[in-house]
């Protein structure tokens, strides 16, 4: 029994030192404003628990975006999910997500392709900022993007909307944005150290008592 207890304590301490499970990197439901990591531009606003076209819809020749800066230096991978709802002129006005680790956003070079099927479609207008692929028309759902290519560094994500000159609509709304990732195995946090010390201490105490009993 004592041997089992000591082995369990050692295993518990070891798992704390080496175990790595998915952790929440960032979460935003837009109910309390933006953090220092975020910004909006153009006609995007934060209100009523969403970011995007809060009221009034969008305009002709519009370029608006919500931007998020992420520090992924301590993560092995990363996954982005968010809800979207758009009402726009199909194939002519829409949005997509681009990424940059240099501060320069290039529509085609920085385009992030969702791993969720059926989100993006070809655009009829090759809009200079949006490019020729995006989400357009009347569409709603939940999109998932793999950000693992940026793990170990920092990245800016731009959720960008662009329109042409003919028709307008309610526009884009984004909500429930979550980024998760697997932390790099490294030096444990203070609370983890405390648990490890207790575990090793318990194991050592049991082993010493066992040795004394056998002497």
C-alpha atoms as one frame of an Amber mdcrd trajectory, in Angstrom:
protein
   0.000   0.000   0.000   2.823   2.388   0.945   4.603   1.638  -2.285   1.441
   2.410  -4.237   1.013   5.709  -2.405   4.597   6.762  -3.090   4.364   5.865
  -6.756   1.099   7.794  -7.077   2.657  10.879  -5.493   5.648  10.702  -7.820
   3.425  10.244 -10.862   1.272  13.196  -9.852   4.300  15.454  -9.449   5.800
  14.310 -12.736   2.574  14.910 -14.632   2.434  18.464 -13.308   5.957  19.088
 -14.531   5.530  17.683 -18.023   1.820  17.648 -18.838   0.557  20.116 -21.460
  -3.109  20.549 -22.258  -4.883  23.083 -24.446  -5.132  26.443 -22.706  -7.180
  29.537 -23.412  -5.005  32.212 -24.967  -7.668  34.816 -25.652 -11.441  35.154
 -25.329 -13.722  38.020 -26.345 -17.531  38.260 -26.322 -17.501  42.051 -26.914
 -19.742  42.791 -23.951 -17.160  44.903 -22.129 -15.299  46.801 -24.827 -11.893
  46.087 -26.347  -8.576  45.234 -24.713  -5.163  46.717 -25.499  -4.669  43.836
 -27.947  -7.566  44.949 -30.143  -8.596  47.801 -32.400 -11.308  48.683 -34.915
 -11.200  50.901 -37.987 -13.606  52.297 -40.556 -17.282  51.770 -39.758 -16.741
  48.902 -37.342 -17.902  49.493 -33.785 -18.286  47.492 -30.573 -21.802  47.385
 -29.144 -24.615  45.064 -28.088 -22.164  42.200 -27.612 -20.728  42.218 -31.144
 -18.027  43.887 -33.187 -18.654  45.015 -36.752 -21.521  46.959 -38.254 -23.376
  47.604 -35.003 -26.010  49.906 -36.528 -26.782  51.464 -39.891 -25.169  48.840
 -42.115 -22.241  49.484 -44.434 -21.531  51.985 -47.198 -20.247  51.960 -50.759
 -16.482  51.803 -51.117 -16.060  50.829 -47.471 -13.022  49.236 -45.866 -13.398
  48.377 -42.179 -11.678  45.918 -39.887 -11.320  44.465 -36.399  -7.725  43.649
 -35.522  -6.319  41.363 -32.819  -2.675  41.007 -31.741  -1.665  37.622 -30.320
   1.465  36.547 -28.470   1.963  32.856 -29.252   5.609  32.644 -28.171   4.812
  30.169 -25.386   2.569  27.883 -27.438   3.137  24.861 -29.653  -0.044  25.429
 -31.683  -3.118  27.653 -31.759  -6.736  27.461 -32.880  -9.107  30.363 -33.565
 -12.914  30.066 -33.559 -15.576  32.773 -33.841 -19.214  33.320 -34.797 -20.077
  35.438 -37.824 -23.273  36.854 -39.319 -23.232  38.827 -42.567 -25.836  40.378
 -44.859 -24.198  41.842 -47.951 -24.330  41.974 -51.736 -23.386  38.447 -52.737
 -19.943  38.063 -54.336 -19.289  41.828 -54.360 -19.094  42.818 -50.677 -17.715
  40.606 -47.933 -15.052  39.780 -45.387 -12.115  37.486 -44.745  -9.291  37.090
 -42.228  -5.674  37.995 -43.011  -2.609  37.637 -40.825   0.714  39.424 -40.573
   3.829  38.998 -38.453   5.432  42.090 -39.987   2.702  44.712 -39.579   2.025
  44.715 -43.340  -1.206  43.076 -44.497  -1.263  41.578 -47.987  -4.684  40.229
 -49.072  -3.431  37.170 -50.903  -0.170  36.448 -49.078  -1.761  36.868 -45.647
  -5.122  35.223 -46.314  -6.030  32.650 -43.673  -8.067  29.733 -44.977 -10.608
  28.314 -42.495 -10.512  24.623 -41.730 -14.309  24.794 -41.511 -15.696  23.823
 -44.915 -17.999  26.111 -46.882 -17.062  29.408 -45.221 -15.142  31.122 -48.026
 -16.251  31.448 -51.650 -14.906  33.279 -54.739 -15.636  37.011 -55.011 -16.663
  38.526 -58.346 -14.752  41.702 -57.622 -11.050  41.378 -56.902 -11.260  44.060
 -54.210  -7.832  45.560 -53.547  -7.898  44.979 -49.779 -10.083  41.887 -49.600
  -8.743  39.945 -52.552 -10.776  37.457 -54.572 -11.869  35.091 -51.752 -14.136
  35.795 -48.793 -17.481  35.423 -47.040 -20.289  37.194 -48.863 -24.051  37.346
 -49.322 -26.309  36.355 -46.426 -24.510  33.851 -44.263 -24.027  32.949 -40.593
 -22.083  30.278 -38.745 -19.001  29.428 -36.751 -15.571  29.449 -38.384 -12.397
  27.680 -37.249  -8.864  28.634 -38.269  -5.603  26.834 -37.519  -2.999  29.390
 -36.370  -0.255  26.839 -35.695   1.992  28.344 -38.382   2.425  31.348 -36.052
   3.152  29.333 -32.896   6.354  30.430 -31.190   5.969  34.046 -32.330   3.565
  36.973 -32.480   0.902  37.660 -35.102  -1.724  40.276 -35.936  -5.081  39.073
 -37.255  -7.269  41.418 -39.279 -10.956  40.575 -39.772 -11.551  42.829 -42.765
 -14.641  43.909 -44.665 -14.723  45.637 -48.057 -17.549  46.768 -50.360 -17.798
  48.079 -53.895 -20.125  50.793 -55.233 -23.553  49.311 -56.029 -25.647  47.805
 -53.208 -25.387  47.851 -49.421 -26.828  45.842 -46.535 -26.734  45.270 -42.795
 -23.104  44.201 -42.965 -20.944  42.036 -40.745 -21.156  41.088 -37.077 -18.583
  38.987 -35.186 -18.930  37.441 -31.736 -17.663  34.759 -29.311 -14.044  34.793
 -30.425 -11.767  32.259 -28.708  -8.102  31.351 -29.257  -6.679  28.224 -27.611
  -3.305  26.513 -27.764  -0.948  23.971 -26.218   1.604  25.625 -23.910   5.285
  24.917 -24.387   6.520  22.533 -21.659   8.839  24.637 -19.537   9.347  25.983
 -16.060   6.202  25.363 -14.024   4.274  28.229 -12.461   4.680  28.863  -8.685
   1.442  27.059  -7.823   2.583  24.057  -9.837   5.970  24.099  -8.087   4.187
  24.028  -4.708   2.121  21.010  -5.701   5.220  19.263  -7.051   7.137  19.885
  -3.823   4.240  18.520  -1.787   4.085  15.472  -4.031   7.787  14.742  -3.846
   7.733  15.416  -0.086   4.920  12.941   0.453   6.694  10.352  -1.660   9.957
  10.838   0.235   8.252  10.589   3.606   6.574   7.312   2.684   9.824   5.856
   1.366  11.723   6.843   4.530   9.091   5.236   6.753   9.243   2.108   4.643
  13.035   1.943   4.927  12.872   2.378   8.706  10.292  -0.383   8.974  12.514
  -2.741   7.007  15.659  -1.889   9.044
